[in-house]
C-alpha cells in the first residue's frame, strides 16, 4: 500500500465520520480500527499506520481538514511518523487519552467478534 493511499484512507474516513456527526473520540476509534493492520511500506517492509508515532494528531488534523502527512523517519520506532499541523490550542494529553480509549474499544470489539466466531464454529 502506498503512503498517499494510506493518507487518503485516513482523510476520507475522517471526512465521513465528520459528516455522520461522530465525536473526535469516536472518529479516532473508527480510524484506529480501519488502519490498525500491518501493511507493506513503499520499501516493502511492514508497518502499521495506526501504531505509528503521531497517529492521534493526524486523525485530529484529518477531522478538521488540516495538513497532515505520513513521513519516513529513520529515528521513529517503525521508520515512519505522522506529521500534522495542529493549532496551539490543541491539547496533546486529550489526543493521547482518545487514542488509548480507541485502542481499548477496538480490542474489546475484536475480542467479541472472535468469541462470536468461535461460538458459531462450535455450533456447526
N, CA, C and O atoms as a MOPAC input file, in Angstrom:
PM7 MOZYME 1SCF
protein

 N      0.85800 1    -1.17100 1     0.00000 1
 C      0.00000 1     0.00000 1     0.00000 1
 C      0.89900 1     1.22800 1     0.00000 1
 O      1.89000 1     1.28200 1     0.72900 1
 N      0.56200 1     2.17900 1    -0.79300 1
 C      1.39800 1     3.37400 1    -0.88300 1
 C      1.08300 1     4.34700 1     0.25200 1
 O     -0.00100 1     4.31500 1     0.83500 1
 N      2.03900 1     5.20100 1     0.54900 1
 C      1.85400 1     6.21800 1     1.58200 1
 C      0.70300 1     7.15200 1     1.21700 1
 O     -0.13300 1     7.42700 1     2.07800 1
 N      0.61800 1     7.66100 1    -0.03400 1
 C     -0.51400 1     8.52600 1    -0.35900 1
 C     -1.86800 1     7.83000 1    -0.17000 1
 O     -2.83400 1     8.46800 1     0.24700 1
 N     -1.94400 1     6.53300 1    -0.47200 1
 C     -3.20100 1     5.81900 1    -0.29900 1
 C     -3.55900 1     5.70600 1     1.17800 1
 O     -4.72700 1     5.85400 1     1.53900 1
 N     -2.58100 1     5.44700 1     2.03200 1
 C     -2.81600 1     5.38300 1     3.47800 1
 C     -3.33200 1     6.72500 1     3.98000 1
 O     -4.28000 1     6.76600 1     4.76500 1
 N     -2.72600 1     7.81600 1     3.54100 1
 C     -3.17900 1     9.15400 1     3.92100 1
 C     -4.59300 1     9.39700 1     3.42200 1
 O     -5.41700 1     9.95900 1     4.14300 1
 N     -4.88300 1     8.97900 1     2.19500 1
 C     -6.20600 1     9.18500 1     1.61800 1
 C     -7.27400 1     8.42300 1     2.39500 1
 O     -8.36900 1     8.94000 1     2.61500 1
 N     -6.96200 1     7.19900 1     2.81300 1
 C     -7.91000 1     6.41600 1     3.61700 1
 C     -8.19600 1     7.15000 1     4.92200 1
 O     -9.35200 1     7.26200 1     5.33000 1
 N     -7.15800 1     7.64600 1     5.57400 1
 C     -7.33100 1     8.37000 1     6.82400 1
 C     -8.20000 1     9.60300 1     6.61600 1
 O     -9.12900 1     9.84300 1     7.38700 1
 N     -7.90600 1    10.38300 1     5.58500 1
 C     -8.65100 1    11.61600 1     5.34700 1
 C    -10.09800 1    11.34000 1     4.93500 1
 O    -11.00700 1    12.03400 1     5.39000 1
 N    -10.32500 1    10.34700 1     4.08900 1
 C    -11.68700 1    10.04100 1     3.63400 1
 C    -12.53700 1     9.49200 1     4.77900 1
 O    -13.71000 1     9.84100 1     4.90900 1
 N    -11.94800 1     8.64000 1     5.59900 1
 C    -12.68700 1     8.07600 1     6.73400 1
 C    -13.02500 1     9.16500 1     7.74200 1
 O    -14.12900 1     9.17900 1     8.28700 1
 N    -12.09800 1    10.07000 1     7.99600 1
 C    -12.35300 1    11.18500 1     8.91800 1
 C    -13.45200 1    12.08400 1     8.37600 1
 O    -14.30400 1    12.54200 1     9.13700 1
 N    -13.44700 1    12.34400 1     7.07400 1
 C    -14.49000 1    13.19000 1     6.47300 1
 C    -15.86600 1    12.52800 1     6.59600 1
 O    -16.85300 1    13.20500 1     6.88300 1
 N    -15.93800 1    11.21600 1     6.38200 1
 C    -17.20800 1    10.50300 1     6.51600 1
 C    -17.68500 1    10.53600 1     7.97100 1
 O    -18.87300 1    10.72300 1     8.23200 1
 N    -16.77100 1    10.35700 1     8.90500 1
 C    -17.13300 1    10.39700 1    10.32200 1
 C    -17.64700 1    11.77700 1    10.70900 1
 O    -18.62300 1    11.89700 1    11.44900 1
 N    -16.99300 1    12.80700 1    10.21000 1
 C    -17.42400 1    14.18200 1    10.49300 1
 C    -18.82200 1    14.41900 1     9.92000 1
 O    -19.67500 1    15.01700 1    10.57700 1
 N    -19.05100 1    13.94700 1     8.69100 1
 C    -20.36300 1    14.12200 1     8.05400 1
 C    -21.46100 1    13.36700 1     8.81100 1
 O    -22.61900 1    13.78500 1     8.81300 1
 N    -21.09500 1    12.26000 1     9.45000 1
 C    -22.06300 1    11.47900 1    10.22300 1
 C    -22.21400 1    11.97600 1    11.65300 1
 O    -22.99500 1    11.41500 1    12.42100 1
 N    -21.47500 1    13.02300 1    12.02200 1
 C    -21.61500 1    13.62800 1    13.34200 1
 C    -20.91000 1    12.89400 1    14.46500 1
 O    -21.27000 1    13.06400 1    15.63000 1
 N    -19.90500 1    12.07500 1    14.13900 1
 C    -19.15900 1    11.38700 1    15.19300 1
 C    -18.29300 1    12.38000 1    15.96700 1
 O    -17.81100 1    13.36700 1    15.41100 1
 N    -18.10900 1    12.11000 1    17.22500 1
 C    -17.24100 1    12.95400 1    18.05300 1
 C    -15.78600 1    12.68300 1    17.67500 1
 O    -15.49500 1    11.69400 1    17.00400 1
 N    -14.87500 1    13.55400 1    18.10100 1
 C    -13.46200 1    13.29000 1    17.83000 1
 C    -13.00300 1    11.93800 1    18.39200 1
 O    -12.23700 1    11.23100 1    17.73800 1
 N    -13.45600 1    11.57400 1    19.58500 1
 C    -13.06100 1    10.29300 1    20.17300 1
 C    -13.61400 1     9.12200 1    19.35900 1
 O    -12.90800 1     8.14000 1    19.12900 1
 N    -14.87600 1     9.21900 1    18.92100 1
 C    -15.46700 1     8.16100 1    18.10700 1
 C    -14.75800 1     8.04900 1    16.76000 1
 O    -14.54100 1     6.95200 1    16.24700 1
 N    -14.40400 1     9.18900 1    16.20400 1
 C    -13.70500 1     9.19500 1    14.92100 1
 C    -12.33800 1     8.53800 1    15.06100 1
 O    -11.92900 1     7.76200 1    14.19700 1
 N    -11.63200 1     8.84500 1    16.14200 1
 C    -10.32500 1     8.24500 1    16.35200 1
 C    -10.44700 1     6.72200 1    16.48000 1
 O     -9.60400 1     5.98700 1    15.96500 1
 N    -11.48600 1     6.25400 1    17.16100 1
 C    -11.70200 1     4.80400 1    17.28400 1
 C    -11.97100 1     4.18400 1    15.91300 1
 O    -11.45000 1     3.11400 1    15.60100 1
 N    -12.77300 1     4.84600 1    15.10700 1
 C    -13.06900 1     4.35600 1    13.75600 1
 C    -11.79400 1     4.30500 1    12.91000 1
 O    -11.53900 1     3.31200 1    12.22700 1
 N    -11.00700 1     5.35800 1    12.95500 1
 C     -9.77100 1     5.40500 1    12.18000 1
 C     -8.75700 1     4.37100 1    12.67600 1
 O     -8.04600 1     3.76100 1    11.87700 1
 N     -8.69400 1     4.18000 1    13.97800 1
 C     -7.77200 1     3.19300 1    14.51600 1
 C     -8.16000 1     1.80000 1    14.01800 1
 O     -7.30400 1     1.01800 1    13.60400 1
 N     -9.44700 1     1.50300 1    14.06100 1
 C     -9.89700 1     0.18000 1    13.59900 1
 C     -9.61900 1     0.00100 1    12.11300 1
 O     -9.21500 1    -1.07900 1    11.68200 1
 N     -9.83000 1     1.04700 1    11.33100 1
 C     -9.63200 1     0.95100 1     9.87500 1
 C     -8.16000 1     0.76200 1     9.50700 1
 O     -7.84800 1     0.05100 1     8.55200 1
 N     -7.26800 1     1.38700 1    10.24900 1
 C     -5.85900 1     1.38200 1     9.84700 1
 C     -4.95000 1     0.54000 1    10.74500 1
 O     -3.73700 1     0.52200 1    10.53600 1
 N     -5.50200 1    -0.15100 1    11.73200 1
 C     -4.68100 1    -0.97300 1    12.62200 1
 C     -4.41500 1    -2.33700 1    11.99000 1
 O     -4.93300 1    -3.36200 1    12.43200 1
 N     -3.60700 1    -2.31700 1    10.95800 1
 C     -3.24200 1    -3.53300 1    10.22700 1
 C     -1.80900 1    -3.38300 1     9.73400 1
 O     -1.34500 1    -2.27500 1     9.46400 1
 N     -1.12100 1    -4.49800 1     9.62000 1
 C      0.23100 1    -4.46900 1     9.07500 1
 C      0.13300 1    -4.38500 1     7.56100 1
 O     -0.49500 1    -5.22400 1     6.91500 1
 N      0.75600 1    -3.37000 1     7.01400 1
 C      0.72800 1    -3.10700 1     5.57900 1
 C      2.15700 1    -2.99300 1     5.06300 1
 O      3.06700 1    -2.65300 1     5.81900 1
 N      2.35600 1    -3.27400 1     3.78800 1
 C      3.70400 1    -3.07200 1     3.24400 1
 C      3.96900 1    -1.58400 1     2.99700 1
 O      3.16900 1    -0.89400 1     2.36500 1
 N      5.07900 1    -1.11700 1     3.49600 1
 C      5.50400 1     0.25800 1     3.23100 1
 C      6.08400 1     0.30800 1     1.81700 1
 O      6.31100 1    -0.73900 1     1.21000 1
 N      6.32300 1     1.49200 1     1.29200 1
 C      6.90300 1     1.59000 1    -0.05200 1
 C      8.21500 1     0.82100 1    -0.21900 1
 O      8.54300 1     0.38300 1    -1.32200 1
 N      8.96200 1     0.65700 1     0.87300 1
 C     10.21200 1    -0.10400 1     0.77500 1
 C      9.98300 1    -1.59900 1     1.03900 1
 O     10.94000 1    -2.35500 1     1.20800 1
 N      8.72200 1    -2.01700 1     1.07300 1
 C      8.29100 1    -3.41500 1     1.24300 1
 C      8.42300 1    -3.93400 1     2.67600 1
 O      8.12100 1    -5.10200 1     2.92400 1
 N      8.85800 1    -3.11600 1     3.61300 1
 C      8.87300 1    -3.53700 1     4.99800 1
 C      7.48600 1    -3.31900 1     5.59900 1
 O      6.80600 1    -2.36300 1     5.22700 1
 N      7.05300 1    -4.17300 1     6.51100 1
 C      5.72200 1    -3.99000 1     7.09400 1
 C      5.70000 1    -2.85200 1     8.11700 1
 O      6.65400 1    -2.64800 1     8.86700 1
 N      4.60300 1    -2.13100 1     8.12300 1
 C      4.38900 1    -1.11200 1     9.14800 1
 C      2.89400 1    -1.02300 1     9.41300 1
 O      2.07800 1    -1.41400 1     8.57900 1
 N      2.55200 1    -0.50900 1    10.57600 1
 C      1.15500 1    -0.37300 1    10.96800 1
 C      0.86500 1     1.11400 1    11.11200 1
 O      1.35200 1     1.74400 1    12.05100 1
 N      0.07300 1     1.69700 1    10.19400 1
 C     -0.15000 1     3.14300 1    10.24500 1
 C     -0.84200 1     3.62300 1    11.51300 1
 O     -0.62600 1     4.75700 1    11.93800 1
 N     -1.67600 1     2.77600 1    12.12900 1
 C     -2.37300 1     3.18400 1    13.35200 1
 C     -1.48700 1     3.12200 1    14.58300 1
 O     -1.81000 1     3.71200 1    15.61500 1
 N     -0.39400 1     2.42500 1    14.48300 1
 C      0.52500 1     2.31000 1    15.61100 1
 C      1.83900 1     3.02900 1    15.29800 1
 O      2.92000 1     2.64200 1    15.73900 1
 N      1.68600 1     4.08900 1    14.51700 1
 C      2.81300 1     4.90900 1    14.10400 1
 C      2.76900 1     6.22500 1    14.85800 1
 O      1.70200 1     6.80400 1    15.06100 1
 N      3.93700 1     6.68700 1    15.27100 1
 C      4.05600 1     7.93500 1    16.02300 1
 C      3.27300 1     9.05700 1    15.34100 1
 O      3.38300 1     9.25300 1    14.13100 1
 N      2.48000 1     9.79400 1    16.12900 1
 C      1.73300 1    10.93900 1    15.61800 1
 C      0.36300 1    10.59800 1    15.06100 1
 O     -0.30500 1    11.46600 1    14.49900 1
 N     -0.07500 1     9.33400 1    15.20500 1
 C     -1.34800 1     8.91300 1    14.62300 1
 C     -2.53100 1     9.72600 1    15.15600 1
 O     -3.36100 1    10.18100 1    14.36900 1
 N     -2.62200 1     9.91700 1    16.46400 1
 C     -3.75300 1    10.64800 1    17.03700 1
 C     -3.80800 1    12.08000 1    16.49900 1
 O     -4.88400 1    12.57300 1    16.16100 1
 N     -2.67100 1    12.74000 1    16.42100 1
 C     -2.63600 1    14.10600 1    15.89400 1
 C     -3.04800 1    14.13800 1    14.42600 1
 O     -3.74500 1    15.05600 1    13.99400 1
 N     -2.61700 1    13.13700 1    13.65900 1
 C     -3.00300 1    13.07400 1    12.24100 1
 C     -4.50600 1    12.87000 1    12.09900 1
 O     -5.13400 1    13.45900 1    11.21900 1
 N     -5.08100 1    12.04200 1    12.95500 1
 C     -6.53300 1    11.82100 1    12.91900 1
 C     -7.28200 1    13.11500 1    13.21900 1
 O     -8.24600 1    13.46000 1    12.53600 1
 N     -6.83100 1    13.82000 1    14.24100 1
 C     -7.48200 1    15.07500 1    14.61600 1
 C     -7.34500 1    16.09900 1    13.48900 1
 O     -8.29300 1    16.82300 1    13.18600 1
 N     -6.17800 1    16.15700 1    12.88000 1
 C     -5.97600 1    17.07200 1    11.74800 1
 C     -6.90100 1    16.69700 1    10.59500 1
 O     -7.49100 1    17.57100 1     9.96000 1
 N     -7.02700 1    15.40800 1    10.32500 1
 C     -7.89300 1    14.95900 1     9.23100 1
 C     -9.34700 1    15.33000 1     9.49000 1
 O    -10.07600 1    15.67000 1     8.55800 1
 N     -9.77300 1    15.26800 1    10.74300 1
 C    -11.14900 1    15.62700 1    11.08900 1
 C    -11.45400 1    17.07900 1    10.74600 1
 O    -12.59200 1    17.42500 1    10.42600 1
 N    -10.44700 1    17.91000 1    10.81400 1
 C    -10.64500 1    19.34500 1    10.60600 1
 C    -10.10500 1    19.84900 1     9.27200 1
 O    -10.15600 1    21.04500 1     8.98400 1
 N     -9.59100 1    18.93300 1     8.46500 1
 C     -9.07300 1    19.33200 1     7.16500 1
 C     -7.73900 1    20.04700 1     7.22800 1
 O     -7.37100 1    20.76300 1     6.29600 1
 N     -7.01200 1    19.86100 1     8.31600 1
 C     -5.70000 1    20.48400 1     8.47200 1
 C     -4.63800 1    19.62300 1     7.80000 1
 O     -4.85200 1    18.42800 1     7.60000 1
 N     -3.49300 1    20.21200 1     7.44700 1
 C     -2.44100 1    19.45000 1     6.75900 1
 C     -1.89900 1    18.29100 1     7.59500 1
 O     -1.72900 1    18.40200 1     8.81000 1
 N     -1.63600 1    17.19400 1     6.92200 1
 C     -1.02500 1    16.03500 1     7.55700 1
 C     -0.25600 1    15.25900 1     6.50900 1
 O     -0.50900 1    15.39300 1     5.31200 1
 N      0.68200 1    14.45000 1     6.96400 1
 C      1.47400 1    13.62700 1     6.04400 1
 C      2.05900 1    12.44900 1     6.80100 1
 O      2.35500 1    12.54000 1     7.99200 1
 N      2.21700 1    11.36200 1     6.10300 1
 C      2.92100 1    10.19900 1     6.62700 1
 C      4.33500 1    10.27000 1     6.05900 1
 O      4.53100 1    10.20200 1     4.84500 1
 N      5.31300 1    10.40600 1     6.94300 1
 C      6.69900 1    10.65300 1     6.52200 1
 C      7.63000 1     9.52500 1     6.96500 1
 O      7.42700 1     8.89900 1     8.00400 1
 N      8.62700 1     9.29300 1     6.16900 1
 C      9.70400 1     8.37000 1     6.52500 1
 C     10.52500 1     9.04700 1     7.61300 1
 O     10.86600 1    10.22400 1     7.49600 1
 N     10.84200 1     8.30500 1     8.67300 1
 C     11.62500 1     8.86000 1     9.77200 1
 C     12.50800 1     7.75000 1    10.33600 1
 O     12.02300 1     6.86800 1    11.04500 1
 N     13.78400 1     7.79200 1    10.02800 1
 C     14.66500 1     6.70500 1    10.44300 1
 C     14.85200 1     6.65400 1    11.95400 1
 O     15.39100 1     5.67300 1    12.46800 1
 N     14.42000 1     7.68800 1    12.68300 1
 C     14.53500 1     7.69900 1    14.13800 1
 C     13.28000 1     7.15400 1    14.82300 1
 O     13.31000 1     6.85400 1    16.01700 1
 N     12.19100 1     7.02700 1    14.08800 1
 C     10.94200 1     6.50600 1    14.66400 1
 C     11.05000 1     4.99000 1    14.84100 1
 O     11.76100 1     4.32900 1    14.08500 1
 N     10.35500 1     4.44200 1    15.82700 1
 C     10.45500 1     3.00200 1    16.08900 1
 C     10.16800 1     2.10500 1    14.87700 1
 O     10.82000 1     1.07400 1    14.70400 1
 N      9.20500 1     2.48900 1    14.04600 1
 C      8.89400 1     1.65900 1    12.87200 1
 C      9.35700 1     2.28800 1    11.56100 1
 O      9.03100 1     1.79600 1    10.48000 1
 N     10.11800 1     3.37500 1    11.66000 1
 C     10.65300 1     4.01400 1    10.46800 1
 C      9.72700 1     5.02800 1     9.81900 1
 O     10.05500 1     5.59600 1     8.77700 1
 N      8.56600 1     5.25900 1    10.43300 1
 C      7.57400 1     6.19200 1     9.88700 1
 C      7.00200 1     7.03700 1    11.01300 1
 O      7.05900 1     6.65000 1    12.18000 1
 N      6.45100 1     8.19000 1    10.66200 1
 C      5.72900 1     9.01700 1    11.62900 1
 C      4.68800 1     9.84400 1    10.88900 1
 O      4.87800 1    10.23100 1     9.73500 1
 N      3.60700 1    10.10000 1    11.56700 1
 C      2.59700 1    11.01400 1    11.04400 1
 C      3.00100 1    12.42000 1    11.45200 1
 O      3.42000 1    12.65200 1    12.58700 1
 N      2.87700 1    13.33400 1    10.54200 1
 C      3.15500 1    14.74300 1    10.82300 1
 C      1.86000 1    15.50300 1    10.58100 1
 O      1.23800 1    15.34700 1     9.53100 1
 N      1.45100 1    16.32000 1    11.53800 1
 C      0.20600 1    17.08200 1    11.40900 1
 C      0.40300 1    18.48800 1    11.94300 1
 O      1.13900 1    18.70900 1    12.90500 1
 N     -0.25300 1    19.41400 1    11.31300 1
 C     -0.21400 1    20.80500 1    11.76900 1
 C     -1.46900 1    21.06100 1    12.58500 1
 O     -2.57200 1    21.15100 1    12.04700 1
 N     -1.28200 1    21.17700 1    13.89000 1
 C     -2.38800 1    21.42800 1    14.80500 1
 C     -2.23900 1    22.81500 1    15.41300 1
 O     -1.12200 1    23.30300 1    15.58600 1
 N     -3.35900 1    23.44800 1    15.73700 1
 C     -3.25200 1    24.76100 1    16.38400 1
 C     -2.67900 1    24.61200 1    17.79300 1
 O     -2.75400 1    23.54200 1    18.39800 1
 N     -2.11800 1    25.68000 1    18.29300 1
 C     -1.50700 1    25.65700 1    19.62500 1
 C     -2.52200 1    25.30800 1    20.71100 1
 O     -2.14800 1    24.79500 1    21.76500 1
 N     -3.79200 1    25.57800 1    20.46300 1
 C     -4.82600 1    25.30900 1    21.46600 1
 C     -5.15500 1    23.82000 1    21.60300 1
 O     -5.86900 1    23.43300 1    22.52800 1
 N     -4.65400 1    22.99800 1    20.71400 1
 C     -4.92100 1    21.56200 1    20.75200 1
 C     -4.17300 1    20.93700 1    21.92800 1
 O     -2.98300 1    21.18800 1    22.12000 1
 N     -4.87400 1    20.12700 1    22.70900 1
 C     -4.28500 1    19.52100 1    23.90400 1
 C     -3.75400 1    18.12400 1    23.59500 1
 O     -4.54600 1    17.20400 1    23.39200 1
 N     -2.42600 1    17.94100 1    23.55300 1
 C     -1.86200 1    16.62000 1    23.26500 1
 C     -2.31600 1    15.54500 1    24.25500 1
 O     -2.47800 1    14.38500 1    23.87500 1
 N     -2.52100 1    15.91800 1    25.51400 1
 C     -2.95800 1    14.93600 1    26.50600 1
 C     -4.33200 1    14.38100 1    26.14100 1
 O     -4.58500 1    13.18900 1    26.31600 1
 N     -5.21200 1    15.22800 1    25.63800 1
 C     -6.54600 1    14.76900 1    25.24200 1
 C     -6.44200 1    13.80100 1    24.06200 1
 O     -7.15800 1    12.80000 1    24.01500 1
 N     -5.56100 1    14.09400 1    23.11800 1
 C     -5.37000 1    13.18900 1    21.97800 1
 C     -4.86700 1    11.83100 1    22.45300 1
 O     -5.31500 1    10.79400 1    21.96400 1
 N     -3.94000 1    11.83400 1    23.40000 1
 C     -3.43000 1    10.58600 1    23.94800 1
 C     -4.51800 1     9.79400 1    24.65900 1
 O     -4.57600 1     8.56900 1    24.54900 1
 N     -5.37100 1    10.49200 1    25.38300 1
 C     -6.48800 1     9.83500 1    26.06900 1
 C     -7.44000 1     9.20100 1    25.05900 1
 O     -7.86100 1     8.05700 1    25.23300 1
 N     -7.78000 1     9.94300 1    24.00300 1
 C     -8.67200 1     9.40800 1    22.96600 1
 C     -8.05100 1     8.20000 1    22.27600 1
 O     -8.75100 1     7.23600 1    21.96500 1
 N     -6.73700 1     8.24400 1    22.03300 1
 C     -6.07500 1     7.11800 1    21.37600 1
 C     -6.11000 1     5.87800 1    22.26500 1
 O     -6.38300 1     4.77700 1    21.78600 1
 N     -5.83900 1     6.05000 1    23.53800 1
 C     -5.88500 1     4.91400 1    24.45300 1
 C     -7.29900 1     4.33500 1    24.51300 1
 O     -7.47200 1     3.11600 1    24.47900 1
 N     -8.30200 1     5.19600 1    24.60200 1
 C     -9.69000 1     4.73000 1    24.62000 1
 C    -10.03200 1     3.99500 1    23.32100 1
 O    -10.73200 1     2.98200 1    23.34600 1
 N     -9.54200 1     4.50200 1    22.19200 1
 C     -9.78900 1     3.85100 1    20.89900 1
 C     -9.15200 1     2.47100 1    20.85700 1
 O     -9.76900 1     1.51500 1    20.38700 1
 N     -7.92800 1     2.36300 1    21.34400 1
 C     -7.23200 1     1.07600 1    21.34900 1
 C     -7.98200 1     0.06700 1    22.22100 1
 O     -8.12100 1    -1.09700 1    21.84300 1
 N     -8.46200 1     0.50600 1    23.37900 1
 C     -9.21300 1    -0.38300 1    24.25500 1
 C    -10.53700 1    -0.80300 1    23.61400 1
 O    -10.90500 1    -1.97700 1    23.65300 1
 N    -11.24700 1     0.15200 1    23.02800 1
 C    -12.52900 1    -0.14900 1    22.38100 1
 C    -12.35500 1    -1.13400 1    21.22400 1
 O    -13.11900 1    -2.09200 1    21.10000 1
 N    -11.37300 1    -0.90200 1    20.39900 1
 C    -11.12400 1    -1.78300 1    19.25800 1
 C    -10.70900 1    -3.17100 1    19.74200 1
 O    -11.13400 1    -4.17500 1    19.17000 1
 N     -9.89300 1    -3.23800 1    20.77600 1
 C     -9.50600 1    -4.52400 1    21.34200 1
 C    -10.71200 1    -5.29700 1    21.85200 1
 O    -10.81300 1    -6.50600 1    21.64400 1
 N    -11.62600 1    -4.60100 1    22.51800 1
 C    -12.84300 1    -5.25000 1    23.01900 1
 C    -13.73800 1    -5.70600 1    21.86900 1
 O    -14.30700 1    -6.79600 1    21.92300 1
 N    -13.86600 1    -4.87800 1    20.82700 1
 C    -14.66900 1    -5.26500 1    19.65700 1
 C    -14.08900 1    -6.50100 1    18.99400 1
 O    -14.82900 1    -7.41100 1    18.62100 1
 N    -12.79100 1    -6.54200 1    18.84500 1
 C    -12.15400 1    -7.69500 1    18.20200 1
 C    -12.30100 1    -8.95200 1    19.05400 1
 O    -12.48700 1   -10.04500 1    18.51900 1
 N    -12.22000 1    -8.80600 1    20.36400 1
 C    -12.39600 1    -9.96400 1    21.24900 1
 C    -13.81900 1   -10.50200 1    21.15500 1
 O    -14.02200 1   -11.71500 1    21.11100 1
 N    -14.81400 1    -9.59800 1    21.12300 1
 C    -16.21100 1   -10.03700 1    20.97800 1
 C    -16.43200 1   -10.72800 1    19.64500 1
 O    -17.11100 1   -11.75300 1    19.57900 1
 N    -15.86300 1   -10.17800 1    18.58400 1
 C    -16.00800 1   -10.77500 1    17.25400 1
 C    -15.38800 1   -12.17000 1    17.22500 1
 O    -15.97400 1   -13.09900 1    16.67100 1
 N    -14.22200 1   -12.31500 1    17.81000 1
 C    -13.55600 1   -13.62000 1    17.84800 1
 C    -14.37400 1   -14.61300 1    18.66900 1
 O    -14.49100 1   -15.78400 1    18.30900 1
 N    -14.93600 1   -14.13200 1    19.77500 1
 C    -15.74900 1   -15.00800 1    20.62300 1
 C    -16.99600 1   -15.47700 1    19.86700 1
 O    -17.35500 1   -16.65200 1    19.94400 1
 N    -17.65300 1   -14.58000 1    19.14600 1
 C    -18.82400 1   -14.95400 1    18.35800 1
 C    -18.45500 1   -15.93000 1    17.24500 1
 O    -19.20700 1   -16.86300 1    16.96400 1
 N    -17.32300 1   -15.72400 1    16.62100 1
 C    -16.88000 1   -16.62200 1    15.55100 1
 C    -16.61100 1   -18.02500 1    16.10800 1
 O    -16.95500 1   -19.02500 1    15.47700 1
 N    -15.99200 1   -18.08900 1    17.30000 1
 C    -15.74900 1   -19.39600 1    17.91600 1
 C    -17.06900 1   -20.07400 1    18.27400 1
 O    -17.21300 1   -21.28200 1    18.09000 1
 N    -18.02900 1   -19.31100 1    18.78000 1
 C    -19.32600 1   -19.87800 1    19.13800 1
 C    -20.05800 1   -20.39000 1    17.89300 1
 O    -20.67900 1   -21.45200 1    17.92600 1
 N    -19.98300 1   -19.63300 1    16.80100 1
 C    -20.61300 1   -20.06200 1    15.55800 1
 C    -19.97200 1   -21.32300 1    15.02300 1
 O    -20.67300 1   -22.22400 1    14.56200 1
 N    -18.64200 1   -21.40700 1    15.07500 1
 C    -17.96200 1   -22.59300 1    14.54500 1
 C    -18.21900 1   -23.80800 1    15.41700 1
 O    -18.20900 1   -24.93200 1    14.91500 1
 N    -18.45100 1   -23.61300 1    16.72200 1
 C    -18.74700 1   -24.73100 1    17.62600 1
 C    -20.13400 1   -25.30700 1    17.34600 1
 O    -20.38000 1   -26.48500 1    17.60700 1
 N    -21.03700 1   -24.48400 1    16.81800 1
 C    -22.38800 1   -24.93600 1    16.51700 1
 C    -22.47500 1   -25.68900 1    15.20800 1
 O    -23.45200 1   -26.39600 1    14.96100 1
 N    -21.48000 1   -25.54600 1    14.37800 1
 C    -21.51300 1   -26.18400 1    13.04900 1
 C    -21.15800 1   -27.63100 1    13.13400 1
 O    -21.13500 1   -28.32300 1    12.11600 1

